[in-house]
PDB file of C-alpha atoms in Angstrom:
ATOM      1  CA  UNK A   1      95.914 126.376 117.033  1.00 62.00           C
ATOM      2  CA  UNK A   2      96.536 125.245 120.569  1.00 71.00           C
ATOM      3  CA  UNK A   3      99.037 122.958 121.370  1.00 70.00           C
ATOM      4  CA  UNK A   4      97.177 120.300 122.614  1.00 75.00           C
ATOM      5  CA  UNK A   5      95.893 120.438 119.330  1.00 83.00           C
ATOM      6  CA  UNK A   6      99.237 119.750 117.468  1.00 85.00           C
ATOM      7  CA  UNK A   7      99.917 116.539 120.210  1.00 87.00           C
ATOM      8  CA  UNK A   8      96.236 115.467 119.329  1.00 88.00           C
ATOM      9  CA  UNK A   9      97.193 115.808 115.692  1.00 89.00           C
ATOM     10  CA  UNK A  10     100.616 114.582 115.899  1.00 89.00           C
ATOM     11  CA  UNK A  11      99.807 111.270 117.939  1.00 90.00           C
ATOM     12  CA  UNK A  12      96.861 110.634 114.845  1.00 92.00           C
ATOM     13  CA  UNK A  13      99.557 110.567 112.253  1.00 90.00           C
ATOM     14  CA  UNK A  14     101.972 108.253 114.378  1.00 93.00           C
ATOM     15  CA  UNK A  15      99.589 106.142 115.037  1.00 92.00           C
ATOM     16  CA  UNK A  16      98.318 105.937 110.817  1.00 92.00           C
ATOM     17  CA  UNK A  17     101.933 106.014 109.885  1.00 90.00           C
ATOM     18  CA  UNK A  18     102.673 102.997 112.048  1.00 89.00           C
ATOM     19  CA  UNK A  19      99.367 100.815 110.811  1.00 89.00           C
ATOM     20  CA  UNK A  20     100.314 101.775 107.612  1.00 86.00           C
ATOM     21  CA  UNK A  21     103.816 100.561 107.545  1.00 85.00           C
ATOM     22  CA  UNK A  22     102.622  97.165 109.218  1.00 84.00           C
ATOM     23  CA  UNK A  23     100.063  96.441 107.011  1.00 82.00           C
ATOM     24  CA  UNK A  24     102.309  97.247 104.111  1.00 78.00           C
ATOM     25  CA  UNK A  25     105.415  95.457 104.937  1.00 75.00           C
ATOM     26  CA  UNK A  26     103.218  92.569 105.406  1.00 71.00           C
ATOM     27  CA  UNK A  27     101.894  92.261 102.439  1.00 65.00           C
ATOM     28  CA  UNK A  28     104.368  93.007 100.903  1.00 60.00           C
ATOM     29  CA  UNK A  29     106.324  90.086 103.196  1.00 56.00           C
ATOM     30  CA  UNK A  30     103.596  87.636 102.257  1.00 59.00           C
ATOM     31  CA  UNK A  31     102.509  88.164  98.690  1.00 60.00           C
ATOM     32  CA  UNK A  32     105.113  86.180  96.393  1.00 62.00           C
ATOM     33  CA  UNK A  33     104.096  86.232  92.323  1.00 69.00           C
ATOM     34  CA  UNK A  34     102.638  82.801  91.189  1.00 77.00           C
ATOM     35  CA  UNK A  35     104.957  81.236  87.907  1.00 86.00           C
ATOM     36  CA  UNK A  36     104.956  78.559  85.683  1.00 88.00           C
ATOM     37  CA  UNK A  37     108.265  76.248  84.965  1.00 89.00           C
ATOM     38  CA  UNK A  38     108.414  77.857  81.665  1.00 88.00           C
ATOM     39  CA  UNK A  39     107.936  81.327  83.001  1.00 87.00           C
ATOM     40  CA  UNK A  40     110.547  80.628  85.698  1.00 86.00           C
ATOM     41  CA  UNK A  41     112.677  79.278  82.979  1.00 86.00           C
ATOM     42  CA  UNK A  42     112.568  82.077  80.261  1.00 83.00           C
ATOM     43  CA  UNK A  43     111.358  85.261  82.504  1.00 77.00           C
ATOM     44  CA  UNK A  44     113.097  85.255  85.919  1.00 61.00           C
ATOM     45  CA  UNK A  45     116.445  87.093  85.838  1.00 59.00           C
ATOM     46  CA  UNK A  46     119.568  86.048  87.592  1.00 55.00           C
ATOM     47  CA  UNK A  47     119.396  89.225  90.065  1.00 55.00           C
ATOM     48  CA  UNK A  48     115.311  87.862  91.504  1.00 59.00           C
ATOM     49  CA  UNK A  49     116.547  86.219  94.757  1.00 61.00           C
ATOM     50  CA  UNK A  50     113.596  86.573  96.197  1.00 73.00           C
ATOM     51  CA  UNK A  51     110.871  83.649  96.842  1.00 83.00           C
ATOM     52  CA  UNK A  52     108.679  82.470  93.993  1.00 88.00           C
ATOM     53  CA  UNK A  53     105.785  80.500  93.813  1.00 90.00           C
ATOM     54  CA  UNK A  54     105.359  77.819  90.764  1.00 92.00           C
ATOM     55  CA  UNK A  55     103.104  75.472  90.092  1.00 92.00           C
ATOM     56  CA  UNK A  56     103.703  72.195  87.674  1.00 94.00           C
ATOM     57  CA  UNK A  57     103.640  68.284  87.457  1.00 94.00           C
ATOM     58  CA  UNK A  58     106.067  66.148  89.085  1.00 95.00           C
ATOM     59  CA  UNK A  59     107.956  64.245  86.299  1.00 94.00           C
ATOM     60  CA  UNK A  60     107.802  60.164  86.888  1.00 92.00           C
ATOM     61  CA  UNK A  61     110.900  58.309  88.073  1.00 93.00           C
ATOM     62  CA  UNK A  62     112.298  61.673  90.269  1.00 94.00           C
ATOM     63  CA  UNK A  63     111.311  61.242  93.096  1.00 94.00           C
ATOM     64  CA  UNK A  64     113.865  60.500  95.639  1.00 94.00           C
ATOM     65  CA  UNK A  65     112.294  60.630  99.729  1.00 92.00           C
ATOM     66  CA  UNK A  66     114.589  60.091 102.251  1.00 91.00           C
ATOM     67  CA  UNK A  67     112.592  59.184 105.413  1.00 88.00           C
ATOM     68  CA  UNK A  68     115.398  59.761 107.923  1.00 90.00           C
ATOM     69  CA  UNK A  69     116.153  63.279 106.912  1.00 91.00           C
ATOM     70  CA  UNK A  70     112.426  63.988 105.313  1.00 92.00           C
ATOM     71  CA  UNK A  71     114.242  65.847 102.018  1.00 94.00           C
ATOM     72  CA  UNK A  72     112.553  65.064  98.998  1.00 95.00           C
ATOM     73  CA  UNK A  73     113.680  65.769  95.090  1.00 96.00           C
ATOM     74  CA  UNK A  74     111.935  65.492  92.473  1.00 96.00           C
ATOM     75  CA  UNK A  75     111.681  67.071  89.200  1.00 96.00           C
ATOM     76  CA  UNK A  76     109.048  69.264  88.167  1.00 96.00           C
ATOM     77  CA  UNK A  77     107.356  69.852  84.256  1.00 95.00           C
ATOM     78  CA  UNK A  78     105.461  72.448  82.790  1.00 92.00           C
ATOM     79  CA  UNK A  79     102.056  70.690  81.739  1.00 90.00           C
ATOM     80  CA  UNK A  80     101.837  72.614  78.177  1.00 91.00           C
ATOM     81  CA  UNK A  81     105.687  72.040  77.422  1.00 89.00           C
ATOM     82  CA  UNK A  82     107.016  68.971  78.940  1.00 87.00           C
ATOM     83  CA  UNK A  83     110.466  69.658  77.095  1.00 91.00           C
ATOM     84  CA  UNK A  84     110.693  72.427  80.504  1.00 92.00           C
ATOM     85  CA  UNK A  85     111.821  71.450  83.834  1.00 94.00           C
ATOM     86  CA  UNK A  86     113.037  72.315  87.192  1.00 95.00           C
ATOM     87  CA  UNK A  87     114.443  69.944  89.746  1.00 96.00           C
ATOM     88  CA  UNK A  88     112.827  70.735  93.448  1.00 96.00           C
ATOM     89  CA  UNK A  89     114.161  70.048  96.771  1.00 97.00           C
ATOM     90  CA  UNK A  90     111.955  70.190 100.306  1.00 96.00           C
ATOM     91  CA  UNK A  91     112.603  69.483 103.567  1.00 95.00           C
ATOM     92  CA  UNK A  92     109.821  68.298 105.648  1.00 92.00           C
ATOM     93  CA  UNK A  93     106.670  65.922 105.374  1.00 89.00           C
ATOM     94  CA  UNK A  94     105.844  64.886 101.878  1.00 87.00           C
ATOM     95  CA  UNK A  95     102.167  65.656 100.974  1.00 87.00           C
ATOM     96  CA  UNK A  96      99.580  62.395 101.117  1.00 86.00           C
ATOM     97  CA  UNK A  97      98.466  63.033  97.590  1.00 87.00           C
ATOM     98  CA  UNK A  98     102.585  63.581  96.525  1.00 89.00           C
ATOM     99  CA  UNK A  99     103.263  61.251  93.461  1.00 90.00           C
ATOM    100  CA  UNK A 100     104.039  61.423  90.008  1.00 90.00           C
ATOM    101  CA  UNK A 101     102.310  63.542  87.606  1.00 90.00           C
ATOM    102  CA  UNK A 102     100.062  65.373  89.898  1.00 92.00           C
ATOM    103  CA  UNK A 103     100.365  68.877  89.905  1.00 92.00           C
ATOM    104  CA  UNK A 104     102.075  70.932  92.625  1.00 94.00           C
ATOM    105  CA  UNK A 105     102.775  74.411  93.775  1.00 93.00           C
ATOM    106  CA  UNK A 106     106.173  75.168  95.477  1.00 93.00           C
ATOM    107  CA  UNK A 107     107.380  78.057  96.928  1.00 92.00           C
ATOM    108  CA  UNK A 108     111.103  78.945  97.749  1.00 92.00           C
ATOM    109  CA  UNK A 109     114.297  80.388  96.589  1.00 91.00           C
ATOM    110  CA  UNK A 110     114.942  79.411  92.455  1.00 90.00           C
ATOM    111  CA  UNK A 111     118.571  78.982  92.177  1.00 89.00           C
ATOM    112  CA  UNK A 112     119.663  79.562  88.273  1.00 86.00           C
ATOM    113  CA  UNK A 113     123.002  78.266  88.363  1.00 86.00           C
ATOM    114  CA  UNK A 114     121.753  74.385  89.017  1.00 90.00           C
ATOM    115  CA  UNK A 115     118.001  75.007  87.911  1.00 91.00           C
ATOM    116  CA  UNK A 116     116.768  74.031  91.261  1.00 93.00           C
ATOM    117  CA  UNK A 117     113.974  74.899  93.364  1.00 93.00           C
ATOM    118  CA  UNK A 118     114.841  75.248  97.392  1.00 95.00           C
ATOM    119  CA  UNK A 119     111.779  75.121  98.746  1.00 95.00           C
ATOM    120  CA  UNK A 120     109.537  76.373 101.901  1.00 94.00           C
ATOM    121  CA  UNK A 121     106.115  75.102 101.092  1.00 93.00           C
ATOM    122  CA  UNK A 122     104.900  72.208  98.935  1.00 94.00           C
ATOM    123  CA  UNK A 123     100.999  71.647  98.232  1.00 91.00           C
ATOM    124  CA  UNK A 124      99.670  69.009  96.256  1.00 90.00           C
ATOM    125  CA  UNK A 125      96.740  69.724  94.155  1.00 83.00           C
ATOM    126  CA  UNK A 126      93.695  67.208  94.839  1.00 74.00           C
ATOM    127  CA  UNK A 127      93.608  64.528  92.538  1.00 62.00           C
ATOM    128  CA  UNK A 128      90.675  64.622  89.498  1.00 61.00           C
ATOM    129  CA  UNK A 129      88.950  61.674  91.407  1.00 57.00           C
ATOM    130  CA  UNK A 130      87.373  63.914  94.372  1.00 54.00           C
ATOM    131  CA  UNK A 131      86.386  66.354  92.035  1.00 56.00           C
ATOM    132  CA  UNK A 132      82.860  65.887  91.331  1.00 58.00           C
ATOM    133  CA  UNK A 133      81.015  64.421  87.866  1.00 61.00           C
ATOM    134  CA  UNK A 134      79.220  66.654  85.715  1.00 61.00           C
ATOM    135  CA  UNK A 135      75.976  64.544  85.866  1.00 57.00           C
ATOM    136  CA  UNK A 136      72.932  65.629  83.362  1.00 56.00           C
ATOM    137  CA  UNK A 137      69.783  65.310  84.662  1.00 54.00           C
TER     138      UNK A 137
END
């Protein structure tokens, strides 16, 4: 082979290598496992740092906002075992739909030692009342 040939070649697998390794690290970056509370509570191991996503209902009478420093805490329950919770801290805006026993999904650091939930990201589910009725015609 020439060697323009092996620069032609060489330059192709740079430039793969490098669009591979992008989209890889951000997926991997991005993609965080969905949990439950009880999952987080039996499953996760001391040594997963990392960010997890769970989803469960806010338990009534936990909620503390504080307006001036937008951190909320609240507590959060596993719908099937109520018995199961993790208290949850975010800083920011709390969702419109935030109240008690709606479900949420939070995503953030799980620290083990004080079962709480730092997190990143907080999304209400929609309440049952904009989902539509099953109407039989």
């Amino acid at each position: 082979m020439k060697k323009s040939n092996w620069r032609t070649l060489l330059v192709i697998f740079l430039v793969l290598g490098g669009v591979g390794y992008l989209i890889f690290s951000g997926v991997s970056e991005t993609g965080v496992y969905y949990r439950t509370v009880s999952e987080v509570l039996d499953q996760l191991k001391a040594k997963d740092s990392g960010p997890i996503r769970v989803s469960g209902e806010v338990v009534d009478n936990t909620i503390d906002y504080n307006q001036t420093d937008m951190l909320l805490s609240f507590a959060i329950r596993d719908p099937k075992d109520s018995s199961k919770t993790i208290r949850a801290v975010y800083k920011g805006v709390a969702p419109d739909a935030f109240k008690a026993d709606i479900e949420v999904v939070l995503e953030g650091k799980y620290d083990r030692a004080n079962n709480t939930l730092h997190a990143t990201m907080l999304l209400a589910k929609c309440p049952s009342k904009y989902v539509a009725e099953d109407s039989s015609l």
